[in-house]
PDB file of C-alpha atoms in Angstrom:
ATOM      1  CA  MET A  60     -26.385  -0.449 -11.320  1.00  0.00           C
ATOM      2  CA  GLY A  61     -25.324  -3.604 -13.123  1.00  0.00           C
ATOM      3  CA  ALA A  62     -22.203  -5.748 -13.112  1.00  0.00           C
ATOM      4  CA  TYR A  63     -18.805  -4.167 -13.730  1.00  0.00           C
ATOM      5  CA  ILE A  64     -15.057  -4.837 -13.684  1.00  0.00           C
ATOM      6  CA  ALA A  65     -12.952  -3.331 -10.886  1.00  0.00           C
ATOM      7  CA  VAL A  66      -9.166  -3.217 -11.185  1.00  0.00           C
ATOM      8  CA  ASP A  67      -6.591  -2.651  -8.473  1.00  0.00           C
ATOM      9  CA  TRP A  68      -3.776  -1.602 -10.822  1.00  0.00           C
ATOM     10  CA  GLY A  69      -0.453  -1.413  -9.017  1.00  0.00           C
ATOM     11  CA  THR A  70       3.123  -0.726  -9.986  1.00  0.00           C
ATOM     12  CA  THR A  71       4.113  -4.352 -10.603  1.00  0.00           C
ATOM     13  CA  ASN A  72       0.899  -6.351 -10.140  1.00  0.00           C
ATOM     14  CA  ARG A  73      -2.740  -6.134 -11.139  1.00  0.00           C
ATOM     15  CA  ARG A  74      -5.937  -7.612  -9.755  1.00  0.00           C
ATOM     16  CA  ALA A  75      -9.172  -7.421 -11.713  1.00  0.00           C
ATOM     17  CA  TYR A  76     -12.549  -8.436 -10.298  1.00  0.00           C
ATOM     18  CA  LEU A  77     -15.852  -9.198 -11.955  1.00  0.00           C
ATOM     19  CA  ILE A  78     -18.401  -7.743  -9.541  1.00  0.00           C
ATOM     20  CA  ASP A  79     -22.180  -8.049  -9.682  1.00  0.00           C
ATOM     21  CA  ALA A  80     -24.680  -5.305  -8.888  1.00  0.00           C
ATOM     22  CA  GLY A  81     -24.758  -6.288  -5.230  1.00  0.00           C
ATOM     23  CA  GLY A  82     -20.993  -6.113  -4.782  1.00  0.00           C
ATOM     24  CA  ALA A  83     -20.280  -9.867  -4.854  1.00  0.00           C
ATOM     25  CA  VAL A  84     -17.100 -11.002  -6.625  1.00  0.00           C
ATOM     26  CA  LEU A  85     -17.883 -13.481  -9.392  1.00  0.00           C
ATOM     27  CA  ASP A  86     -14.410 -13.931 -10.885  1.00  0.00           C
ATOM     28  CA  THR A  87     -10.863 -12.665 -10.394  1.00  0.00           C
ATOM     29  CA  VAL A  88      -7.794 -12.190 -12.575  1.00  0.00           C
ATOM     30  CA  ARG A  89      -4.374 -11.733 -10.951  1.00  0.00           C
ATOM     31  CA  ASP A  90      -1.216 -11.126 -12.968  1.00  0.00           C
ATOM     32  CA  ASP A  91       2.012  -9.124 -13.213  1.00  0.00           C
ATOM     33  CA  ARG A  92       0.669  -6.562 -15.680  1.00  0.00           C
ATOM     34  CA  GLY A  93       1.347  -3.591 -13.449  1.00  0.00           C
ATOM     35  CA  VAL A  94       2.001  -0.136 -14.877  1.00  0.00           C
ATOM     36  CA  LEU A  95       5.742  -0.759 -15.241  1.00  0.00           C
ATOM     37  CA  ALA A  96       4.981  -3.547 -17.718  1.00  0.00           C
ATOM     38  CA  ILE A  97       2.662  -1.463 -19.910  1.00  0.00           C
ATOM     39  CA  GLU A  98       3.234   1.454 -22.265  1.00  0.00           C
ATOM     40  CA  ARG A  99       0.609   4.208 -22.171  1.00  0.00           C
ATOM     41  CA  SER A 100      -0.548   3.367 -25.688  1.00  0.00           C
ATOM     42  CA  GLU A 101      -1.215  -0.265 -24.676  1.00  0.00           C
ATOM     43  CA  TYR A 102      -3.944   0.383 -22.094  1.00  0.00           C
ATOM     44  CA  PRO A 103      -6.904   0.124 -24.497  1.00  0.00           C
ATOM     45  CA  ARG A 104      -5.615  -3.309 -25.542  1.00  0.00           C
ATOM     46  CA  GLU A 105      -5.119  -4.333 -21.904  1.00  0.00           C
ATOM     47  CA  VAL A 106      -8.665  -3.325 -20.991  1.00  0.00           C
ATOM     48  CA  ALA A 107     -10.019  -5.147 -24.036  1.00  0.00           C
ATOM     49  CA  ALA A 108      -8.209  -8.304 -22.896  1.00  0.00           C
ATOM     50  CA  LEU A 109      -9.734  -8.018 -19.420  1.00  0.00           C
ATOM     51  CA  ARG A 110     -13.180  -7.616 -20.960  1.00  0.00           C
ATOM     52  CA  GLU A 111     -12.601 -10.675 -23.117  1.00  0.00           C
ATOM     53  CA  ARG A 112     -11.832 -12.613 -19.947  1.00  0.00           C
ATOM     54  CA  LEU A 113     -14.450 -11.133 -17.605  1.00  0.00           C
ATOM     55  CA  GLY A 114     -17.155  -9.722 -19.866  1.00  0.00           C
ATOM     56  CA  ALA A 115     -17.999  -6.677 -22.004  1.00  0.00           C
ATOM     57  CA  LEU A 116     -18.629  -4.427 -19.010  1.00  0.00           C
ATOM     58  CA  PRO A 117     -17.732  -0.951 -17.759  1.00  0.00           C
ATOM     59  CA  VAL A 118     -14.448  -0.700 -15.871  1.00  0.00           C
ATOM     60  CA  ILE A 119     -13.377   1.219 -12.789  1.00  0.00           C
ATOM     61  CA  ALA A 120      -9.683   1.194 -11.892  1.00  0.00           C
ATOM     62  CA  ALA A 121      -7.683   2.525  -8.965  1.00  0.00           C
ATOM     63  CA  GLY A 122      -4.002   2.708  -8.142  1.00  0.00           C
ATOM     64  CA  MET A 123      -0.996   3.576 -10.268  1.00  0.00           C
ATOM     65  CA  ILE A 124      -2.999   3.505 -13.504  1.00  0.00           C
ATOM     66  CA  GLY A 125      -3.953   7.076 -12.625  1.00  0.00           C
ATOM     67  CA  SER A 126      -0.336   8.197 -12.130  1.00  0.00           C
ATOM     68  CA  THR A 127       2.119   9.826 -14.501  1.00  0.00           C
ATOM     69  CA  ARG A 128       3.334   6.284 -15.272  1.00  0.00           C
ATOM     70  CA  GLY A 129      -0.165   4.987 -15.977  1.00  0.00           C
ATOM     71  CA  TRP A 130      -2.852   5.550 -18.593  1.00  0.00           C
ATOM     72  CA  VAL A 131      -3.860   9.063 -17.569  1.00  0.00           C
ATOM     73  CA  ASP A 132      -2.712  11.397 -14.826  1.00  0.00           C
ATOM     74  CA  ALA A 133      -5.714  11.622 -12.506  1.00  0.00           C
ATOM     75  CA  PRO A 134      -4.874  14.568 -10.212  1.00  0.00           C
ATOM     76  CA  TYR A 135      -4.642  13.933  -6.479  1.00  0.00           C
ATOM     77  CA  VAL A 136      -7.475  14.976  -4.171  1.00  0.00           C
ATOM     78  CA  PRO A 137      -6.110  17.100  -1.297  1.00  0.00           C
ATOM     79  CA  ALA A 138      -6.716  15.790   2.218  1.00  0.00           C
ATOM     80  CA  PRO A 139      -9.078  15.833   3.993  1.00  0.00           C
ATOM     81  CA  ALA A 140     -10.707  13.481   1.485  1.00  0.00           C
ATOM     82  CA  ASP A 141     -13.619  11.046   1.524  1.00  0.00           C
ATOM     83  CA  LEU A 142     -15.351   8.805  -1.007  1.00  0.00           C
ATOM     84  CA  PRO A 143     -17.511  11.581  -2.558  1.00  0.00           C
ATOM     85  CA  ALA A 144     -14.363  13.682  -3.050  1.00  0.00           C
ATOM     86  CA  LEU A 145     -12.714  10.820  -4.952  1.00  0.00           C
ATOM     87  CA  VAL A 146     -15.803  10.426  -7.117  1.00  0.00           C
ATOM     88  CA  ALA A 147     -15.918  14.147  -7.911  1.00  0.00           C
ATOM     89  CA  ALA A 148     -12.275  14.102  -9.076  1.00  0.00           C
ATOM     90  CA  ARG A 149     -12.410  10.878 -11.078  1.00  0.00           C
ATOM     91  CA  ALA A 150     -11.049  10.695 -14.617  1.00  0.00           C
ATOM     92  CA  ASP A 151     -13.328   9.279 -17.321  1.00  0.00           C
ATOM     93  CA  ILE A 152     -11.596   7.847 -20.392  1.00  0.00           C
ATOM     94  CA  PRO A 153     -13.518   9.061 -23.469  1.00  0.00           C
ATOM     95  CA  GLY A 154     -14.897   6.287 -25.617  1.00  0.00           C
ATOM     96  CA  GLU A 155     -13.598   3.515 -23.353  1.00  0.00           C
ATOM     97  CA  ASP A 156     -16.279   3.323 -20.602  1.00  0.00           C
ATOM     98  CA  VAL A 157     -13.453   3.387 -18.039  1.00  0.00           C
ATOM     99  CA  VAL A 158     -13.344   5.372 -14.796  1.00  0.00           C
ATOM    100  CA  ILE A 159     -10.000   6.093 -13.079  1.00  0.00           C
ATOM    101  CA  VAL A 160     -10.054   6.787  -9.341  1.00  0.00           C
ATOM    102  CA  PRO A 161      -7.687   9.588  -8.234  1.00  0.00           C
ATOM    103  CA  GLY A 162      -5.277   9.356  -5.332  1.00  0.00           C
ATOM    104  CA  VAL A 163      -5.012  11.524  -2.224  1.00  0.00           C
ATOM    105  CA  CYS A 164      -2.295  14.050  -1.416  1.00  0.00           C
ATOM    106  CA  LEU A 165      -1.136  15.960   1.618  1.00  0.00           C
ATOM    107  CA  THR A 166       0.025  19.536   1.052  1.00  0.00           C
ATOM    108  CA  GLY A 167       1.373  22.224   3.334  1.00  0.00           C
ATOM    109  CA  PRO A 168       4.399  22.017   5.621  1.00  0.00           C
ATOM    110  CA  ARG A 169       4.783  18.347   4.637  1.00  0.00           C
ATOM    111  CA  SER A 170       3.964  16.705   1.306  1.00  0.00           C
ATOM    112  CA  ASP A 171       2.830  13.135   0.697  1.00  0.00           C
ATOM    113  CA  VAL A 172       0.820  11.137  -1.840  1.00  0.00           C
ATOM    114  CA  MET A 173      -1.043   7.838  -2.109  1.00  0.00           C
ATOM    115  CA  ARG A 174      -2.775   5.917  -4.898  1.00  0.00           C
ATOM    116  CA  GLY A 175      -4.901   2.834  -4.275  1.00  0.00           C
ATOM    117  CA  GLU A 176      -4.428   2.693  -0.506  1.00  0.00           C
ATOM    118  CA  GLU A 177      -7.113   5.358  -0.048  1.00  0.00           C
ATOM    119  CA  VAL A 178      -9.705   3.015  -1.549  1.00  0.00           C
ATOM    120  CA  GLN A 179      -8.801   0.322   1.004  1.00  0.00           C
ATOM    121  CA  VAL A 180      -8.916   2.754   3.938  1.00  0.00           C
ATOM    122  CA  LEU A 181     -12.199   4.421   3.058  1.00  0.00           C
ATOM    123  CA  GLY A 182     -13.678   1.080   2.009  1.00  0.00           C
ATOM    124  CA  ALA A 183     -12.773  -0.478   5.357  1.00  0.00           C
ATOM    125  CA  ILE A 184     -14.617   2.342   7.101  1.00  0.00           C
ATOM    126  CA  ALA A 185     -17.608   2.095   4.754  1.00  0.00           C
ATOM    127  CA  ALA A 186     -17.835  -1.672   5.367  1.00  0.00           C
ATOM    128  CA  GLY A 187     -17.649  -1.277   9.143  1.00  0.00           C
ATOM    129  CA  LEU A 188     -14.260  -3.006   9.309  1.00  0.00           C
ATOM    130  CA  ALA A 189     -12.755   0.047  11.004  1.00  0.00           C
ATOM    131  CA  PRO A 190     -14.153   3.098  12.815  1.00  0.00           C
ATOM    132  CA  ALA A 191     -14.445   6.516  11.197  1.00  0.00           C
ATOM    133  CA  ASP A 192     -11.684   7.850  13.463  1.00  0.00           C
ATOM    134  CA  ALA A 193      -8.713   5.519  13.116  1.00  0.00           C
ATOM    135  CA  LEU A 194      -5.015   5.056  12.469  1.00  0.00           C
ATOM    136  CA  PHE A 195      -4.184   2.698   9.613  1.00  0.00           C
ATOM    137  CA  CYS A 196      -0.878   1.026   8.757  1.00  0.00           C
ATOM    138  CA  GLN A 197      -0.420  -0.432   5.269  1.00  0.00           C
ATOM    139  CA  PRO A 198       2.928  -2.264   5.024  1.00  0.00           C
ATOM    140  CA  GLY A 199       4.544  -2.509   1.634  1.00  0.00           C
ATOM    141  CA  THR A 200       7.545  -1.313  -0.314  1.00  0.00           C
ATOM    142  CA  HIS A 201       6.421   2.126   0.813  1.00  0.00           C
ATOM    143  CA  ASN A 202       4.646   1.735   4.143  1.00  0.00           C
ATOM    144  CA  LYS A 203       1.653   4.042   4.599  1.00  0.00           C
ATOM    145  CA  TRP A 204       0.340   5.476   7.840  1.00  0.00           C
ATOM    146  CA  VAL A 205      -3.120   6.978   7.357  1.00  0.00           C
ATOM    147  CA  HIS A 206      -5.122   8.922   9.923  1.00  0.00           C
ATOM    148  CA  THR A 207      -8.867   9.333   9.454  1.00  0.00           C
ATOM    149  CA  VAL A 208     -11.326  11.578  11.268  1.00  0.00           C
ATOM    150  CA  GLY A 209     -15.054  11.388  10.636  1.00  0.00           C
ATOM    151  CA  GLY A 210     -14.529   8.964   7.764  1.00  0.00           C
ATOM    152  CA  ARG A 211     -12.156  11.334   5.957  1.00  0.00           C
ATOM    153  CA  ILE A 212      -8.444  10.887   5.315  1.00  0.00           C
ATOM    154  CA  VAL A 213      -6.757  13.791   7.084  1.00  0.00           C
ATOM    155  CA  ASP A 214      -3.119  12.724   7.190  1.00  0.00           C
ATOM    156  CA  VAL A 215      -0.758  10.447   5.244  1.00  0.00           C
ATOM    157  CA  SER A 216       2.829   9.474   6.040  1.00  0.00           C
ATOM    158  CA  THR A 217       4.897   7.270   3.736  1.00  0.00           C
ATOM    159  CA  ALA A 218       8.006   5.446   4.957  1.00  0.00           C
ATOM    160  CA  MET A 219      10.363   3.871   2.401  1.00  0.00           C
ATOM    161  CA  THR A 220      11.237   0.963   4.681  1.00  0.00           C
ATOM    162  CA  GLY A 221      10.772  -1.842   2.159  1.00  0.00           C
ATOM    163  CA  GLU A 222      12.548  -0.031  -0.651  1.00  0.00           C
ATOM    164  CA  LEU A 223      15.462   0.950   1.580  1.00  0.00           C
ATOM    165  CA  PHE A 224      15.873  -2.643   2.780  1.00  0.00           C
ATOM    166  CA  ALA A 225      15.900  -3.863  -0.833  1.00  0.00           C
ATOM    167  CA  LEU A 226      18.524  -1.261  -1.763  1.00  0.00           C
ATOM    168  CA  LEU A 227      20.728  -2.233   1.179  1.00  0.00           C
ATOM    169  CA  ARG A 228      20.341  -5.907   0.326  1.00  0.00           C
ATOM    170  CA  GLY A 229      21.314  -5.432  -3.308  1.00  0.00           C
ATOM    171  CA  ASN A 230      23.948  -2.716  -3.172  1.00  0.00           C
ATOM    172  CA  GLY A 231      26.670  -1.211  -1.044  1.00  0.00           C
ATOM    173  CA  VAL A 232      28.582  -2.395   1.956  1.00  0.00           C
ATOM    174  CA  LEU A 233      25.810  -4.657   3.273  1.00  0.00           C
ATOM    175  CA  LYS A 234      25.393  -6.537  -0.006  1.00  0.00           C
ATOM    176  CA  GLY A 235      25.779 -10.247   0.658  1.00  0.00           C
ATOM    177  CA  MET A 236      25.087  -9.858   4.375  1.00  0.00           C
ATOM    178  CA  LEU A 237      21.310  -9.521   4.107  1.00  0.00           C
ATOM    179  CA  ASP A 238      20.549 -12.540   1.931  1.00  0.00           C
ATOM    180  CA  GLY A 239      19.050 -14.594   4.756  1.00  0.00           C
ATOM    181  CA  ASP A 240      15.363 -14.893   5.547  1.00  0.00           C
ATOM    182  CA  VAL A 241      13.710 -12.201   7.650  1.00  0.00           C
ATOM    183  CA  ALA A 242      11.591 -13.528  10.501  1.00  0.00           C
ATOM    184  CA  ASP A 243      10.178 -12.356  13.791  1.00  0.00           C
ATOM    185  CA  GLY A 244      12.516 -13.521  16.519  1.00  0.00           C
ATOM    186  CA  PRO A 245      15.204 -12.270  18.913  1.00  0.00           C
ATOM    187  CA  ALA A 246      17.336 -10.677  16.166  1.00  0.00           C
ATOM    188  CA  PHE A 247      14.382  -8.855  14.593  1.00  0.00           C
ATOM    189  CA  ARG A 248      13.159  -7.663  17.987  1.00  0.00           C
ATOM    190  CA  ASP A 249      16.639  -6.474  18.934  1.00  0.00           C
ATOM    191  CA  GLY A 250      16.652  -4.518  15.682  1.00  0.00           C
ATOM    192  CA  VAL A 251      13.259  -2.989  16.462  1.00  0.00           C
ATOM    193  CA  ALA A 252      14.519  -1.899  19.874  1.00  0.00           C
ATOM    194  CA  ARG A 253      17.665  -0.421  18.288  1.00  0.00           C
ATOM    195  CA  GLY A 254      15.780   1.420  15.558  1.00  0.00           C
ATOM    196  CA  ALA A 255      12.871   2.729  17.624  1.00  0.00           C
ATOM    197  CA  GLY A 256      13.520   6.315  18.527  1.00  0.00           C
ATOM    198  CA  ALA A 257      17.024   6.189  17.074  1.00  0.00           C
ATOM    199  CA  THR A 258      18.543   9.542  16.179  1.00  0.00           C
ATOM    200  CA  ASP A 259      21.477   7.722  14.558  1.00  0.00           C
ATOM    201  CA  LEU A 260      19.726   5.413  12.100  1.00  0.00           C
ATOM    202  CA  LEU A 261      22.671   5.433   9.695  1.00  0.00           C
ATOM    203  CA  VAL A 262      24.985   4.367  12.508  1.00  0.00           C
ATOM    204  CA  ALA A 263      22.562   1.611  13.511  1.00  0.00           C
ATOM    205  CA  LEU A 264      22.584   0.237   9.966  1.00  0.00           C
ATOM    206  CA  PHE A 265      26.382   0.089   9.833  1.00  0.00           C
ATOM    207  CA  GLU A 266      26.283  -1.865  13.086  1.00  0.00           C
ATOM    208  CA  VAL A 267      24.918  -4.756  11.018  1.00  0.00           C
ATOM    209  CA  ARG A 268      28.198  -5.029   9.134  1.00  0.00           C
ATOM    210  CA  ALA A 269      30.364  -4.413  12.187  1.00  0.00           C
ATOM    211  CA  GLY A 270      28.401  -6.908  14.250  1.00  0.00           C
ATOM    212  CA  VAL A 271      28.822  -9.673  11.667  1.00  0.00           C
ATOM    213  CA  LEU A 272      32.527  -8.975  11.168  1.00  0.00           C
ATOM    214  CA  LEU A 273      33.222  -8.993  14.911  1.00  0.00           C
ATOM    215  CA  GLY A 274      31.034 -11.986  15.704  1.00  0.00           C
ATOM    216  CA  ALA A 275      28.551 -10.001  17.776  1.00  0.00           C
ATOM    217  CA  LEU A 276      25.767 -10.645  15.260  1.00  0.00           C
ATOM    218  CA  PRO A 277      25.361 -14.096  13.682  1.00  0.00           C
ATOM    219  CA  ALA A 278      25.444 -13.828   9.902  1.00  0.00           C
ATOM    220  CA  ASP A 279      22.147 -15.702   9.634  1.00  0.00           C
ATOM    221  CA  ASP A 280      20.493 -13.034  11.812  1.00  0.00           C
ATOM    222  CA  ALA A 281      21.798  -9.995   9.924  1.00  0.00           C
ATOM    223  CA  ALA A 282      18.793  -9.626   7.619  1.00  0.00           C
ATOM    224  CA  SER A 283      16.297  -9.901  10.473  1.00  0.00           C
ATOM    225  CA  PHE A 284      18.221  -7.393  12.595  1.00  0.00           C
ATOM    226  CA  ALA A 285      18.508  -4.888   9.728  1.00  0.00           C
ATOM    227  CA  SER A 286      14.822  -5.245   8.904  1.00  0.00           C
ATOM    228  CA  GLY A 287      14.022  -4.719  12.571  1.00  0.00           C
ATOM    229  CA  VAL A 288      16.117  -1.542  12.662  1.00  0.00           C
ATOM    230  CA  LEU A 289      14.251  -0.068   9.688  1.00  0.00           C
ATOM    231  CA  ILE A 290      10.780  -1.102  10.807  1.00  0.00           C
ATOM    232  CA  GLY A 291      11.599  -0.081  14.362  1.00  0.00           C
ATOM    233  CA  ALA A 292      12.633   3.383  13.179  1.00  0.00           C
ATOM    234  CA  ASP A 293       9.353   3.683  11.274  1.00  0.00           C
ATOM    235  CA  VAL A 294       7.071   2.369  14.020  1.00  0.00           C
ATOM    236  CA  GLY A 295       9.038   4.133  16.738  1.00  0.00           C
ATOM    237  CA  SER A 296       8.618   7.537  15.105  1.00  0.00           C
ATOM    238  CA  ARG A 297       5.011   7.738  16.377  1.00  0.00           C
ATOM    239  CA  ASN A 298       3.388   7.249  19.746  1.00  0.00           C
ATOM    240  CA  LEU A 299       1.461   3.982  19.542  1.00  0.00           C
ATOM    241  CA  SER A 300       1.248   3.239  23.255  1.00  0.00           C
ATOM    242  CA  ASP A 301      -2.187   1.833  24.147  1.00  0.00           C
ATOM    243  CA  ARG A 302      -3.496   2.762  20.702  1.00  0.00           C
ATOM    244  CA  ASP A 303      -5.374   0.731  18.095  1.00  0.00           C
ATOM    245  CA  VAL A 304      -3.518   0.393  14.811  1.00  0.00           C
ATOM    246  CA  HIS A 305      -5.635  -0.980  11.967  1.00  0.00           C
ATOM    247  CA  LEU A 306      -3.287  -3.132   9.912  1.00  0.00           C
ATOM    248  CA  LEU A 307      -4.518  -3.203   6.317  1.00  0.00           C
ATOM    249  CA  ALA A 308      -2.315  -5.952   4.919  1.00  0.00           C
ATOM    250  CA  SER A 309      -1.446  -9.632   5.109  1.00  0.00           C
ATOM    251  CA  GLY A 310       1.639 -11.735   4.632  1.00  0.00           C
ATOM    252  CA  PRO A 311       5.175 -11.807   6.087  1.00  0.00           C
ATOM    253  CA  LEU A 312       5.779  -8.045   6.032  1.00  0.00           C
ATOM    254  CA  ALA A 313       2.463  -7.387   7.745  1.00  0.00           C
ATOM    255  CA  ASP A 314       3.420  -9.932  10.414  1.00  0.00           C
ATOM    256  CA  LEU A 315       6.696  -8.104  11.037  1.00  0.00           C
ATOM    257  CA  TYR A 316       4.925  -4.763  11.369  1.00  0.00           C
ATOM    258  CA  ALA A 317       2.375  -6.321  13.704  1.00  0.00           C
ATOM    259  CA  ALA A 318       5.169  -7.587  15.950  1.00  0.00           C
ATOM    260  CA  ALA A 319       6.902  -4.193  15.954  1.00  0.00           C
ATOM    261  CA  ILE A 320       3.673  -2.328  16.704  1.00  0.00           C
ATOM    262  CA  ARG A 321       2.977  -4.593  19.660  1.00  0.00           C
ATOM    263  CA  LEU A 322       6.536  -4.146  20.916  1.00  0.00           C
ATOM    264  CA  ARG A 323       5.935  -0.403  20.917  1.00  0.00           C
ATOM    265  CA  GLY A 324       2.748  -0.788  22.976  1.00  0.00           C
ATOM    266  CA  GLY A 325       0.178  -0.586  20.179  1.00  0.00           C
ATOM    267  CA  ARG A 326      -2.840  -2.848  19.717  1.00  0.00           C
ATOM    268  CA  VAL A 327      -3.021  -4.446  16.277  1.00  0.00           C
ATOM    269  CA  VAL A 328      -6.443  -4.684  14.645  1.00  0.00           C
ATOM    270  CA  ALA A 329      -6.163  -6.841  11.514  1.00  0.00           C
ATOM    271  CA  VAL A 330      -8.255  -5.625   8.563  1.00  0.00           C
ATOM    272  CA  ASP A 331      -8.639  -7.545   5.306  1.00  0.00           C
ATOM    273  CA  ASN A 332      -7.113  -5.212   2.702  1.00  0.00           C
ATOM    274  CA  GLN A 333      -8.867  -6.944  -0.191  1.00  0.00           C
ATOM    275  CA  ALA A 334     -12.220  -6.603   1.562  1.00  0.00           C
ATOM    276  CA  GLY A 335     -11.405  -2.938   2.128  1.00  0.00           C
ATOM    277  CA  PHE A 336     -10.604  -2.390  -1.546  1.00  0.00           C
ATOM    278  CA  LEU A 337     -13.731  -4.178  -2.746  1.00  0.00           C
ATOM    279  CA  ALA A 338     -15.981  -2.250  -0.363  1.00  0.00           C
ATOM    280  CA  GLY A 339     -14.362   1.036  -1.325  1.00  0.00           C
ATOM    281  CA  ILE A 340     -14.460   0.494  -5.072  1.00  0.00           C
ATOM    282  CA  HIS A 341     -18.083  -0.685  -4.908  1.00  0.00           C
ATOM    283  CA  ALA A 342     -19.060   2.423  -2.956  1.00  0.00           C
ATOM    284  CA  ILE A 343     -17.240   4.647  -5.453  1.00  0.00           C
ATOM    285  CA  TRP A 344     -18.835   2.835  -8.386  1.00  0.00           C
ATOM    286  CA  GLY A 345     -22.282   3.304  -6.885  1.00  0.00           C
ATOM    287  CA  LEU A 346     -21.691   7.038  -6.525  1.00  0.00           C
ATOM    288  CA  THR A 347     -20.757   7.324 -10.227  1.00  0.00           C
ATOM    289  CA  ARG A 348     -23.996   5.777 -11.452  1.00  0.00           C
TER     290      ARG A 348
END
């Protein structure tokens, strides 16, 4: 197995890595050439540009490139799913020396899907960054909760917390009230407490407006409180008391989720999501050779 290019191809962003045979990263390209910026017919040109930058090498890509908005529609692998299952369902692009990693889906009484996050989760387990039986949280626009048993993804839950906050911030009755910075503090924690276990989430969200208008909620705290309500509703929907939650993310949103998880009695175990992706994609690549 020689060197290759691995791409984490998301909706808005893209990260490409030049990786040697041993799994070490030799170079990295980060840009905003996510799938929303690319027409399906443009992918051969995009891959050629990456090869010009990183070398004339085979490519393996995961994430939204395998979706209906990407280059090809790589069908989801039903849970329970592990690394060999992803390899077996991969999509090979004829004549391009490109492998597309499929996502994972949950079917039955409840439906859910994921693309890209499964590589991080299974890679974290393969690299020893998390145990084979674990609960993962992956904050983002669509927060993922992933449960693994025996190194296999058995359950996925997606919460639209980030997207809903963005919609509330940009439209409707709360527009203009949520423009402040969101930070962990008393207002955020009050929001978490209000949202956790709430059966009246829509009422709790309107309390942001009412609180500001009546002086019960400082305007500068409105965004933090609203974010806390949404994240609290998400985190509070599961029993995390005295439980390890492997947080596969970094940055401000991950910090907010970490605070909320701890407030609900969970133990946060930070896991490097990039290390998880690299370990997972290298394991998948090795199984394709």
